[in-house]
mmCIF file of C-alpha atoms in Angstrom:
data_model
loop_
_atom_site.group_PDB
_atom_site.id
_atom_site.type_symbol
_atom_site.label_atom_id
_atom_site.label_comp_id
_atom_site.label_asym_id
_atom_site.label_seq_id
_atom_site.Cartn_x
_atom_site.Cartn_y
_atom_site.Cartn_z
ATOM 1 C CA UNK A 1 0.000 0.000 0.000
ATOM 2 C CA UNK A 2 0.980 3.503 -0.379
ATOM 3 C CA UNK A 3 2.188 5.146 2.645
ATOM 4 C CA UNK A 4 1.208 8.809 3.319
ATOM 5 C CA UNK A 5 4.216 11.681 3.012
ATOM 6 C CA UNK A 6 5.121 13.699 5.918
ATOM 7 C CA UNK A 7 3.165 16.622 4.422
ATOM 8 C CA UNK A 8 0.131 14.842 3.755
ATOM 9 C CA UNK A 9 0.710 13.293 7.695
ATOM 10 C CA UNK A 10 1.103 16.613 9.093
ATOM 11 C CA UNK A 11 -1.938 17.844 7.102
ATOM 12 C CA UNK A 12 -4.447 15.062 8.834
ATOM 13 C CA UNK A 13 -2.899 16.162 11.809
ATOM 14 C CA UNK A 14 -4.107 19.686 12.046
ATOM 15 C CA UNK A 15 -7.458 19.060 10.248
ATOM 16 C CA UNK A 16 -8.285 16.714 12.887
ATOM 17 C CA UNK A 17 -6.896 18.714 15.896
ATOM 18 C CA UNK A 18 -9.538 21.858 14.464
ATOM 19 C CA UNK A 19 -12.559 22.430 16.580
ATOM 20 C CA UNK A 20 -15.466 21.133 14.755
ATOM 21 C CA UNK A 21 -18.483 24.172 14.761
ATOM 22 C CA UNK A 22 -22.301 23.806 13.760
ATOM 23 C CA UNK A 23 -24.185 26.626 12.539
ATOM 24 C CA UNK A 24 -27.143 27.377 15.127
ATOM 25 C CA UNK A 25 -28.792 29.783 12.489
ATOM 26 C CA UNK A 26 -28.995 31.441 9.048
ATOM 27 C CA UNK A 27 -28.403 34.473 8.374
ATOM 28 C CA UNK A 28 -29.714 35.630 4.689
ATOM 29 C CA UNK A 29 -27.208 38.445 2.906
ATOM 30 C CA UNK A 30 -29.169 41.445 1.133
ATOM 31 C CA UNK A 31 -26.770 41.204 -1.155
ATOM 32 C CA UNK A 32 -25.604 45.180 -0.497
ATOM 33 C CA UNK A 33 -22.110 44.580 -0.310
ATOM 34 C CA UNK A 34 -22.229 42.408 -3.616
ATOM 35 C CA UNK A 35 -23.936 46.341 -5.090
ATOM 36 C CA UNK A 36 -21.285 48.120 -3.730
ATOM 37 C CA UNK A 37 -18.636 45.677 -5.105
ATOM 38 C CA UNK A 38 -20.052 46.110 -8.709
ATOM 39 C CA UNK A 39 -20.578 49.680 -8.234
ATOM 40 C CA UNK A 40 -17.154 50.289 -7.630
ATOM 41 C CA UNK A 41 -15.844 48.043 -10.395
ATOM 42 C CA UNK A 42 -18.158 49.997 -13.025
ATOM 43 C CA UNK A 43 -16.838 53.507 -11.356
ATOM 44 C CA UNK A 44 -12.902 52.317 -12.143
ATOM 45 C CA UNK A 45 -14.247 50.974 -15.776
ATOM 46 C CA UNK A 46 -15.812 54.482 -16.388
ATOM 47 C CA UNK A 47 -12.731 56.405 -14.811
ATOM 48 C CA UNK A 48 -10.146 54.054 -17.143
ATOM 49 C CA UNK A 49 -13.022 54.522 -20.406
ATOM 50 C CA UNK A 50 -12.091 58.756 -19.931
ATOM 51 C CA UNK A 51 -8.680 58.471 -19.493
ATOM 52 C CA UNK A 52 -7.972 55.980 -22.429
ATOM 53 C CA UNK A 53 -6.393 58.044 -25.269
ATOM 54 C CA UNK A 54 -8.469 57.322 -28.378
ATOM 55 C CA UNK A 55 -5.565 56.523 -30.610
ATOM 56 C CA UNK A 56 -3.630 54.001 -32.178
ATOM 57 C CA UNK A 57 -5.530 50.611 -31.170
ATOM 58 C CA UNK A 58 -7.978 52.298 -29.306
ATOM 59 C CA UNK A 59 -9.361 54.536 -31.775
ATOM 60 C CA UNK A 60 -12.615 54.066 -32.663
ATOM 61 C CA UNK A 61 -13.554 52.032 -36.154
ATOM 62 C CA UNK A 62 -14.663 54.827 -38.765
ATOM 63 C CA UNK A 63 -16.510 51.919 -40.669
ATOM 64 C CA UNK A 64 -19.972 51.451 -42.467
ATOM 65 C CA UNK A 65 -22.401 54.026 -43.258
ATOM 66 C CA UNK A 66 -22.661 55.893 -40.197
ATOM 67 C CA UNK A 67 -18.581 56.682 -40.103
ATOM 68 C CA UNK A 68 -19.115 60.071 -40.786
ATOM 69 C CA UNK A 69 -21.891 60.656 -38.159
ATOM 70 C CA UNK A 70 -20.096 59.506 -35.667
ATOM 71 C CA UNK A 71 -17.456 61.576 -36.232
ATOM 72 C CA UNK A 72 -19.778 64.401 -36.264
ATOM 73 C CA UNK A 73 -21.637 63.573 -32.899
ATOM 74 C CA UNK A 74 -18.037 64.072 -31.255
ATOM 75 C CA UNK A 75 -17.557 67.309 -32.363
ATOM 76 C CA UNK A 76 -20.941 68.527 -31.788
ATOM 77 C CA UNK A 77 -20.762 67.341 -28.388
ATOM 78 C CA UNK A 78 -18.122 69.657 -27.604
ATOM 79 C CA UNK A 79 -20.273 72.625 -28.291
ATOM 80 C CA UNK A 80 -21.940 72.494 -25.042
ATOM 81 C CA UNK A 81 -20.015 69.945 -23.399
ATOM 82 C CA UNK A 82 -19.167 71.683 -20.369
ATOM 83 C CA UNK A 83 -21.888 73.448 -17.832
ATOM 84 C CA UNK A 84 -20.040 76.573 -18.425
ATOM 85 C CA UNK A 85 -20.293 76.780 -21.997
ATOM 86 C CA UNK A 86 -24.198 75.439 -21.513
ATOM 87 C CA UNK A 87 -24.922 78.345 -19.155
ATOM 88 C CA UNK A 88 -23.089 80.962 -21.709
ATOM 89 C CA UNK A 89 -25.270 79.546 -24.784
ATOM 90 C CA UNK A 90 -28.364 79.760 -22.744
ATOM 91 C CA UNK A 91 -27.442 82.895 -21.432
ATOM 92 C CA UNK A 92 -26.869 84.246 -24.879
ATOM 93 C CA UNK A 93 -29.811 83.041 -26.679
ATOM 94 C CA UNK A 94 -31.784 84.793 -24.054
ATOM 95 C CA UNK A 95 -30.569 87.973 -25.147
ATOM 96 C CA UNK A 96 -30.972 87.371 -28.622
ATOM 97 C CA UNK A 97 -35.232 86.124 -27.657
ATOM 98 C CA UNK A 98 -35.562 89.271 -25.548
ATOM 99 C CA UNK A 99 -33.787 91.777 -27.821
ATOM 100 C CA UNK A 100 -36.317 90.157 -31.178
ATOM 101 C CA UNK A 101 -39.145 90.471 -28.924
ATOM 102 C CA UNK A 102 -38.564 94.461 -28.214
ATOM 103 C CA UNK A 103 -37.273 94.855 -31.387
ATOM 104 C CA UNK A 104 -41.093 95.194 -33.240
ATOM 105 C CA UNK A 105 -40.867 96.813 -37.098
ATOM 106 C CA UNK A 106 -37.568 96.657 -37.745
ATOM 107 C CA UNK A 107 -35.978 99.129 -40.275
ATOM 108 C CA UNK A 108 -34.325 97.643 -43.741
ATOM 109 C CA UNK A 109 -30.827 97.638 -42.823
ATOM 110 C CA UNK A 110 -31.763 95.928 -39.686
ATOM 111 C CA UNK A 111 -33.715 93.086 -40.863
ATOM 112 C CA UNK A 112 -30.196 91.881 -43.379
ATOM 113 C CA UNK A 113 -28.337 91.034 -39.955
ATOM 114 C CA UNK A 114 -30.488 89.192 -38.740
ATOM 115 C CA UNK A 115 -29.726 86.243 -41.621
ATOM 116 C CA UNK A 116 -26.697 85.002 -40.218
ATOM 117 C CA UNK A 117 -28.012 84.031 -37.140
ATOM 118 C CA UNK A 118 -30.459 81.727 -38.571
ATOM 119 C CA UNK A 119 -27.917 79.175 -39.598
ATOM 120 C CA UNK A 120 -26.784 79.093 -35.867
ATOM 121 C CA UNK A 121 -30.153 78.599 -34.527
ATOM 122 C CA UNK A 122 -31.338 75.700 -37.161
ATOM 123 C CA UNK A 123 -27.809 74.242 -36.242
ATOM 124 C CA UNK A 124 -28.408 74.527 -32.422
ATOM 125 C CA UNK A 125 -32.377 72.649 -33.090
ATOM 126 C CA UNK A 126 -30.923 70.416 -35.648
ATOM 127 C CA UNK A 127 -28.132 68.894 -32.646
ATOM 128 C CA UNK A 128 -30.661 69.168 -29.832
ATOM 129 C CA UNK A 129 -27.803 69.270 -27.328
ATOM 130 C CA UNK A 130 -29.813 70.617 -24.433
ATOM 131 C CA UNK A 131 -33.827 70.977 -24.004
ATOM 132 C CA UNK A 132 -33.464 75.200 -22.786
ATOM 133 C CA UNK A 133 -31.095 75.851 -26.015
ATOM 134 C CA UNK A 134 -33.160 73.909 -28.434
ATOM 135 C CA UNK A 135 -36.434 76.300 -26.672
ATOM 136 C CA UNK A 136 -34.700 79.516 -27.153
ATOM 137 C CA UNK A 137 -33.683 78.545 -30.588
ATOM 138 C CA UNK A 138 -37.265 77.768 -31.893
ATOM 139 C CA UNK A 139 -38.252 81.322 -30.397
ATOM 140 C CA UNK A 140 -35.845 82.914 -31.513
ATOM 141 C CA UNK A 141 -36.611 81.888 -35.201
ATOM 142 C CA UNK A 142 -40.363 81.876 -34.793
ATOM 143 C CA UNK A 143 -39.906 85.806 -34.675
ATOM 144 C CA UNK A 144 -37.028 86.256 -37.268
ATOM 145 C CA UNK A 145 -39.288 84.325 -39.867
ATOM 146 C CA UNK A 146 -41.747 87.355 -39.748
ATOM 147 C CA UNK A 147 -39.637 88.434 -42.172
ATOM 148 C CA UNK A 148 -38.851 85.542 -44.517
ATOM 149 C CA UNK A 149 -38.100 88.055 -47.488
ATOM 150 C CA UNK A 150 -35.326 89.670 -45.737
ATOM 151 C CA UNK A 151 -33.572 86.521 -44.571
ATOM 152 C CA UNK A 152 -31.793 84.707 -47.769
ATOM 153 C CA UNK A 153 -30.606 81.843 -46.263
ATOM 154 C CA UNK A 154 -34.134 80.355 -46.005
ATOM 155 C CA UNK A 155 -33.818 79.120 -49.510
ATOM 156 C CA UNK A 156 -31.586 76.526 -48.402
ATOM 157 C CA UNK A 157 -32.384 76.139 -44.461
ATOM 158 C CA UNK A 158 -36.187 75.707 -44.843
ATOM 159 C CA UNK A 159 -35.934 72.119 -45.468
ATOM 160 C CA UNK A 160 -33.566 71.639 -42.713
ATOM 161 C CA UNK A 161 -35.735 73.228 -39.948
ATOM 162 C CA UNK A 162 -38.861 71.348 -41.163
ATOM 163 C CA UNK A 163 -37.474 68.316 -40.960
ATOM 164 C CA UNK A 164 -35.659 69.285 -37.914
ATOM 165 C CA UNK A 165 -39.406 70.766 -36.345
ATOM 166 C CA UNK A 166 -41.055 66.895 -37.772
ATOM 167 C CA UNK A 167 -38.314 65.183 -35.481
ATOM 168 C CA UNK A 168 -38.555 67.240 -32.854
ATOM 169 C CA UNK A 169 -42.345 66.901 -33.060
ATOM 170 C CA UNK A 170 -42.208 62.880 -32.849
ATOM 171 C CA UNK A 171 -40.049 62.672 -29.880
ATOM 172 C CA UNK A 172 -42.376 64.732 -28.243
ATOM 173 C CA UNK A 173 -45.037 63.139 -28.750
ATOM 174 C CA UNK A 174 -46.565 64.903 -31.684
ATOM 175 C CA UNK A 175 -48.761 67.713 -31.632
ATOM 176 C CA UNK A 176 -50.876 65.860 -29.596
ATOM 177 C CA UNK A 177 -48.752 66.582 -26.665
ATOM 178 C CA UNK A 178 -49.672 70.325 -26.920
ATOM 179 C CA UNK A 179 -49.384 71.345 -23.745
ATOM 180 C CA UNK A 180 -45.228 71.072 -24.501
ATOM 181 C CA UNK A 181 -43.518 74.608 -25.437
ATOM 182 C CA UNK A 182 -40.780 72.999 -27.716
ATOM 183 C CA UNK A 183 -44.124 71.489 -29.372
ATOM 184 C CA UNK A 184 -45.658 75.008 -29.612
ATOM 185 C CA UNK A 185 -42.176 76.240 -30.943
ATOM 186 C CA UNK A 186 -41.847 74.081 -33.516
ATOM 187 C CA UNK A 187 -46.196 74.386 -34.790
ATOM 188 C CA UNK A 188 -45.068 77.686 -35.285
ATOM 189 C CA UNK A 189 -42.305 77.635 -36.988
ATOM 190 C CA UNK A 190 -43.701 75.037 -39.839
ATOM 191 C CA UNK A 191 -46.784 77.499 -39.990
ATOM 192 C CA UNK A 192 -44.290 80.618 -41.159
ATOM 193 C CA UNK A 193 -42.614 78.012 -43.363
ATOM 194 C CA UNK A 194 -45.298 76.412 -45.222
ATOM 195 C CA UNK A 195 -47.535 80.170 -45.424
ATOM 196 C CA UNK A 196 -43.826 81.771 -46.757
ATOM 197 C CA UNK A 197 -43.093 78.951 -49.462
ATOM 198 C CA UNK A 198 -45.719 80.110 -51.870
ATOM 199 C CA UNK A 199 -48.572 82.783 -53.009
ATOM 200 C CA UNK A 200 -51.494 82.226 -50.914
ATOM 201 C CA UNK A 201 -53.906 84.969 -51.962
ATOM 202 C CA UNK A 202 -57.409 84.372 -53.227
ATOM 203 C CA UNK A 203 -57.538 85.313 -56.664
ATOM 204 C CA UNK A 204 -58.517 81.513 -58.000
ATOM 205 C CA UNK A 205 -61.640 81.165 -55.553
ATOM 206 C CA UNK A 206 -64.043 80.263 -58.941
ATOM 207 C CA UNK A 207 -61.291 76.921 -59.376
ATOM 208 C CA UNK A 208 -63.896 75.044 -56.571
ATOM 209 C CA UNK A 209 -64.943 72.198 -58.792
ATOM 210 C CA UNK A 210 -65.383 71.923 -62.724
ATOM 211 C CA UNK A 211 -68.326 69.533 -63.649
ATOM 212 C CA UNK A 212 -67.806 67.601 -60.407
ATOM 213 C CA UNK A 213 -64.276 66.803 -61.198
ATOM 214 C CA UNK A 214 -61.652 68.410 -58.618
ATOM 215 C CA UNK A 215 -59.066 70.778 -59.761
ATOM 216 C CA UNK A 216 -55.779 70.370 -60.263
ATOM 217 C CA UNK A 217 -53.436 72.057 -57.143
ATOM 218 C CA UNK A 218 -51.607 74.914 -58.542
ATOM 219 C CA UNK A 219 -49.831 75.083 -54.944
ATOM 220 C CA UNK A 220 -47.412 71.870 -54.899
ATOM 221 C CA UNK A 221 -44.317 73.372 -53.536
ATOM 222 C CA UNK A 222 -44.849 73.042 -49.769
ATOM 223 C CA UNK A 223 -41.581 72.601 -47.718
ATOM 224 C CA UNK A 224 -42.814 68.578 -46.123
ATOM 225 C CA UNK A 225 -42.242 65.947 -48.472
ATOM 226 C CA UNK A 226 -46.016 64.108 -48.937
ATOM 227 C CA UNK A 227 -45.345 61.132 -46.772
ATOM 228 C CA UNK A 228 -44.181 63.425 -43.675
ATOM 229 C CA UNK A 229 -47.422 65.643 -44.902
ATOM 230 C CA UNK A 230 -49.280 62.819 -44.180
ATOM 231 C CA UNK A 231 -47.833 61.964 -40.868
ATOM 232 C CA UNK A 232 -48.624 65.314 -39.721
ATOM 233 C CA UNK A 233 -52.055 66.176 -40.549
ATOM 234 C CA UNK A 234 -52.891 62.872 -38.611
ATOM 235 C CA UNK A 235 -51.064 63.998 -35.693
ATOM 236 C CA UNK A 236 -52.694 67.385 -36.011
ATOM 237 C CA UNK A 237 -56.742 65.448 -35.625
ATOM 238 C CA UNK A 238 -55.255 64.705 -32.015
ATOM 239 C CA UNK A 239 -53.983 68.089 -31.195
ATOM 240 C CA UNK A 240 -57.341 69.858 -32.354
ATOM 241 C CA UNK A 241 -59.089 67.866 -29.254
ATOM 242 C CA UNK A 242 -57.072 69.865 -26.780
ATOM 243 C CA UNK A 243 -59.371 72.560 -26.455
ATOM 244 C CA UNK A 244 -57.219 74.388 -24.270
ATOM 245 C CA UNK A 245 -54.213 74.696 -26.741
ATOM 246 C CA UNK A 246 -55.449 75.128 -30.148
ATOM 247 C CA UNK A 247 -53.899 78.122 -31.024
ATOM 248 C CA UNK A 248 -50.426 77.008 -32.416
ATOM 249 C CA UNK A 249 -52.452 73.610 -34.466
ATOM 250 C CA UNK A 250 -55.177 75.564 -35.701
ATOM 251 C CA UNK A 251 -52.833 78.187 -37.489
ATOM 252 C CA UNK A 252 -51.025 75.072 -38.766
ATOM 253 C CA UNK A 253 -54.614 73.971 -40.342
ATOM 254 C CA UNK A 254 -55.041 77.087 -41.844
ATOM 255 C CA UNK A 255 -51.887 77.643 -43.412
ATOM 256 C CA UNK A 256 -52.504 73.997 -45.208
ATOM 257 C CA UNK A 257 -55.675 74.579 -46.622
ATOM 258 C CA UNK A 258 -54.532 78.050 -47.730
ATOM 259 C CA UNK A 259 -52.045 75.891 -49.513
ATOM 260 C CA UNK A 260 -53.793 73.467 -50.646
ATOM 261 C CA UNK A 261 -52.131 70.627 -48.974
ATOM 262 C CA UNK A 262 -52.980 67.363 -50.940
ATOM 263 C CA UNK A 263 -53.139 64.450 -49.004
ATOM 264 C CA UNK A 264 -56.155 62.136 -47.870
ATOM 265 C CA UNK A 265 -56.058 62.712 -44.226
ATOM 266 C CA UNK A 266 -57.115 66.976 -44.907
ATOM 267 C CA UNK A 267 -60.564 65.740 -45.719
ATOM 268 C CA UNK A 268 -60.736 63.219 -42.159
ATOM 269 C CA UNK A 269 -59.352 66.358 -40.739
ATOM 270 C CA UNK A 270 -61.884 68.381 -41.995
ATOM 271 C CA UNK A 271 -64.656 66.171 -40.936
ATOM 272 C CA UNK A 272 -63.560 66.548 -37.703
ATOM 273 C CA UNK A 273 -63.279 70.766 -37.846
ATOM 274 C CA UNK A 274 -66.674 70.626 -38.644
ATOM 275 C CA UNK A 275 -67.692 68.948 -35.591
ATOM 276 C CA UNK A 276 -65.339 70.609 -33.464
ATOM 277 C CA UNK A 277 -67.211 73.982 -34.943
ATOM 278 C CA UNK A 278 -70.469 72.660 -33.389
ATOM 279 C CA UNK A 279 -69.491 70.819 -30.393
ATOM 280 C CA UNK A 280 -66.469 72.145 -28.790
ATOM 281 C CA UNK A 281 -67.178 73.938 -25.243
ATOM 282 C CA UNK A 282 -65.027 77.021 -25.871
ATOM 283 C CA UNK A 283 -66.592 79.883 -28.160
ATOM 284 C CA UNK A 284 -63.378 81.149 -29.852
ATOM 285 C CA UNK A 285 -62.464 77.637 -30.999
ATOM 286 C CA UNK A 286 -66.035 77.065 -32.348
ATOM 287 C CA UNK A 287 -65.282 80.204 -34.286
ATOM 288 C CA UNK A 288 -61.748 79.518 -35.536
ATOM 289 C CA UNK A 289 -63.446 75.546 -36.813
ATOM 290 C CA UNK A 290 -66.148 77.445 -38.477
ATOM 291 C CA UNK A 291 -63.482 79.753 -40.535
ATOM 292 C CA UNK A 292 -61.302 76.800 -41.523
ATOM 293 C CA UNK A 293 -64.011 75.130 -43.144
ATOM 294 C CA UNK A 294 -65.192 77.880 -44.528
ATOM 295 C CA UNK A 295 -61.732 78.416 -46.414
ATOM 296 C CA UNK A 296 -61.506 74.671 -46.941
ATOM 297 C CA UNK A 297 -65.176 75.000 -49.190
ATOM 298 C CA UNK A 298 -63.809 77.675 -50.660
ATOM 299 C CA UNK A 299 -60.711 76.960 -51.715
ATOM 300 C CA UNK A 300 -60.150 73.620 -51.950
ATOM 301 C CA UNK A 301 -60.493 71.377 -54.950
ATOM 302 C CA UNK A 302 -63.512 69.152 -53.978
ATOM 303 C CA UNK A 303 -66.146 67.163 -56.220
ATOM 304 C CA UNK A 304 -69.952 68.051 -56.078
ATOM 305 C CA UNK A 305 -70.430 64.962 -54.058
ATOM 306 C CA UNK A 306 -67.841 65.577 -51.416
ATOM 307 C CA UNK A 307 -69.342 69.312 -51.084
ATOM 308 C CA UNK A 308 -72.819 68.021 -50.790
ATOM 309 C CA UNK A 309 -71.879 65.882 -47.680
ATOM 310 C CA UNK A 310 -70.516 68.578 -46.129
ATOM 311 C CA UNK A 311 -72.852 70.992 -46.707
ATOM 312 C CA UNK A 312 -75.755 67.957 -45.258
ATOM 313 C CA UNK A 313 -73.660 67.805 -42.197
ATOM 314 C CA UNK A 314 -73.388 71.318 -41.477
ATOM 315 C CA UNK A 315 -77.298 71.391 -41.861
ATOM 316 C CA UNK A 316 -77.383 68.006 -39.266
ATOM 317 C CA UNK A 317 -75.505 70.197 -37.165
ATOM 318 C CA UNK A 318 -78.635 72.200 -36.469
ATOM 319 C CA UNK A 319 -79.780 69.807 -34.580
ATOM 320 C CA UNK A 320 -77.263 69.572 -31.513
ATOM 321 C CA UNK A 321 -78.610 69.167 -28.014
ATOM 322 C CA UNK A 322 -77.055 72.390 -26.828
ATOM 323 C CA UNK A 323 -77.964 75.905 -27.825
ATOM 324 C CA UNK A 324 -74.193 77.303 -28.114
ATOM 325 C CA UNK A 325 -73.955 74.573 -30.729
ATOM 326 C CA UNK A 326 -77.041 74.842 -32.642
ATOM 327 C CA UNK A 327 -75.727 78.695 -33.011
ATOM 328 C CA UNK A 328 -72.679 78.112 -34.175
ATOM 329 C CA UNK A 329 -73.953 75.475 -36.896
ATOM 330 C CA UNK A 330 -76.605 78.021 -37.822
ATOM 331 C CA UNK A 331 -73.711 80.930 -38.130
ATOM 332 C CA UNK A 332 -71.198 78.149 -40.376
ATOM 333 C CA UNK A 333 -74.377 77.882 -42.725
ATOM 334 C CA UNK A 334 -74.954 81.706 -42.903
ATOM 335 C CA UNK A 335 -70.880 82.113 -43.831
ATOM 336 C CA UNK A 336 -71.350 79.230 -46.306
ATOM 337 C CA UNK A 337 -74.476 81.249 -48.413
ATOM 338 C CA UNK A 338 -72.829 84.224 -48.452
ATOM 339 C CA UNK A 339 -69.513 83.383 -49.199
ATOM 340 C CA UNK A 340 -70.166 80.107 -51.630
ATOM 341 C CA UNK A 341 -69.885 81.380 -55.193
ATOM 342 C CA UNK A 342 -74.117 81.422 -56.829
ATOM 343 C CA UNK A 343 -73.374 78.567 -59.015
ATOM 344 C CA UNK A 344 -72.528 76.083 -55.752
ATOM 345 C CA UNK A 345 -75.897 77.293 -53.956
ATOM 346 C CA UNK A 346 -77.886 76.677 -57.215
ATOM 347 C CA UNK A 347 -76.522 73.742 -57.170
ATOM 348 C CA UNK A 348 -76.944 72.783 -53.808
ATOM 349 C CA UNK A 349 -80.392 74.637 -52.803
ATOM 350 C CA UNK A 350 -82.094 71.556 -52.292
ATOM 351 C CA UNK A 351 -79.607 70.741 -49.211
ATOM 352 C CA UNK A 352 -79.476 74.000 -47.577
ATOM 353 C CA UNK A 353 -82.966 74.854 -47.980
ATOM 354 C CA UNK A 354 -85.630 71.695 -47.829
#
């Protein structure tokens, strides 16, 4: 047989002279050192992550198609990377809101200086570095684009800020979330853009159908491309049920129809203005429903049919259980027969009037 080293003797020896202990309880851990541990360990990974030099094997893989962008994002970090240079852009975009606010009619030389700071202001939306900057920066534009003739650079920075407004729009919530300044901001600043990109004045009124057959849109150039169009006028039927904020969608509504925007969902939309016109609580937002589809029959390319349906709505209107509503129906119907051309009432009598 094999006989046991001395080691492996000496070994036996202690492990038998060792008192021999039984647990009388148990005692469950919370596990809060095991946190503490791995919170530590992550703070010395994040500590070595800043300290690494990106270079050499370490640099990061300027590969595939978004190379370029990521390149990009680390440099436009830097523009506000630290609080102080946050504080100093904030600080400074103040100035420039309050200064545009007091500055009211401003002369011709004035208005030429104000182009270069457009540029900065889509740039400081388009990174959306901070929430306060990206605020400022949608105020401060809503006012310079009271003057869109003035301000050259629009012809190339329009299509930039709208889709720059769309985004900022979507990860807010859409319009729907009205209640949200940057939301206001940027309902603005796509009503300037869209009522600046084209001749909106009335002189084509008779164009309302031709033999039941709608009319071609003369107004095509609008600043959203169709499919964001879309999008939007679908968020917009959600923002026109907050009563309480319908300022900023309703102008947004009007500059579309005064534009003729041609997608499907401006006649659901529509459907929905004309109930809003009858059944919404507040007076002034009856009013403003009643005007937009008043414009919308008016200017709008729309078949005999589709005007007929509207028109035997408006009269089913008259009908609402409340009084405030049966008012405003009956004042939408006296707009319509004065303002329809005579041909559309002859047309339509038998709707309007049996």
């Amino acid at each position: 047989a094999h006989r046991p080293t001395k080691q492996q003797q000496k070994q036996q020896q202690q492990q038998q002279q060792r008192p021999q202990k039984e647990a009388l309880s148990w005692l469950p851990v919370d596990g809060t050192l095991k946190l503490a541990v791995e919170a530590k360990k992550a703070q010395r990974s994040a500590a070595r992550e800043e300290a690494r030099v990106l270079d050499g094997k370490n640099a990061p893989k300027l590969t595939g198609w978004g190379r370029h962008g990521a390149k990009a994002r680390r440099a436009e970090g830097g523009m506000f990377g630290s609080p102080a240079a946050l504080a100093a852009g904030v600080l400074g975009l103040r100035l420039l809101h309050s200064y545009l606010k007091r500055l009211g009619q401003p002369s011709k030389e004035l208005v030429p200086m104000l182009d270069p700071y457009v540029g900065l202001l889509a740039r400081c939306v388009r990174r959306r570095v901070n929430d306060s900057i990206v605020l400022l920066a949608l105020k401060c534009l809503a006012l310079m684009l009271r003057y869109p003739s003035s301000l050259p650079s629009l012809t190339y920075l329009a299509p930039r800020l709208v889709r720059s407004s769309l985004s900022l729009l979507s990860m807010a919530g859409g319009p729907a979330n009205s209640r949200d300044e940057i939301v206001q901001s940027c309902l603005k600043i796509l009503t300037t853009l869209i009522a600046a990109s084209g001749n909106t004045d009335d002189d084509d009124d008779d164009e309302l159908t031709q033999n039941g057959a709608p009319v071609l849109d003369r107004r095509t150039n609008l600043p959203i491309p169709a499919k964001s169009l879309g999008a939007l006028v679908s968020l917009l039927r959600a923002a026109a049920l907050d009563y309480d904020h319908v300022n900023a969608p309703f102008a947004l509504v009007r500059a579309l129809v005064a534009r003729r925007a041609m997608v499907p969902e401006m006649y659901d939309l529509m459907e929905q203005m004309l109930g809003i016109a009858v059944t919404s609580r507040r007076p002034t937002v009856r009013q403003m429903g009643g005007q937009i589809i008043v414009s919308f029959l008016l200017h709008y390319p729309l078949t005999s049919a589709r005007v007929a349906g509207f028109l035997q709505q408006a009269v089913r209107n008259l009908g609402y259980e409340y009084e405030d509503g049966r008012a405003a129906a009956l004042g939408l119907l006296q707009n319509l027969v004065v303002k329809l051309p005579g041909p559309v009432l002859d047309e339509h009598a038998q709707v309007l009037f049996f």
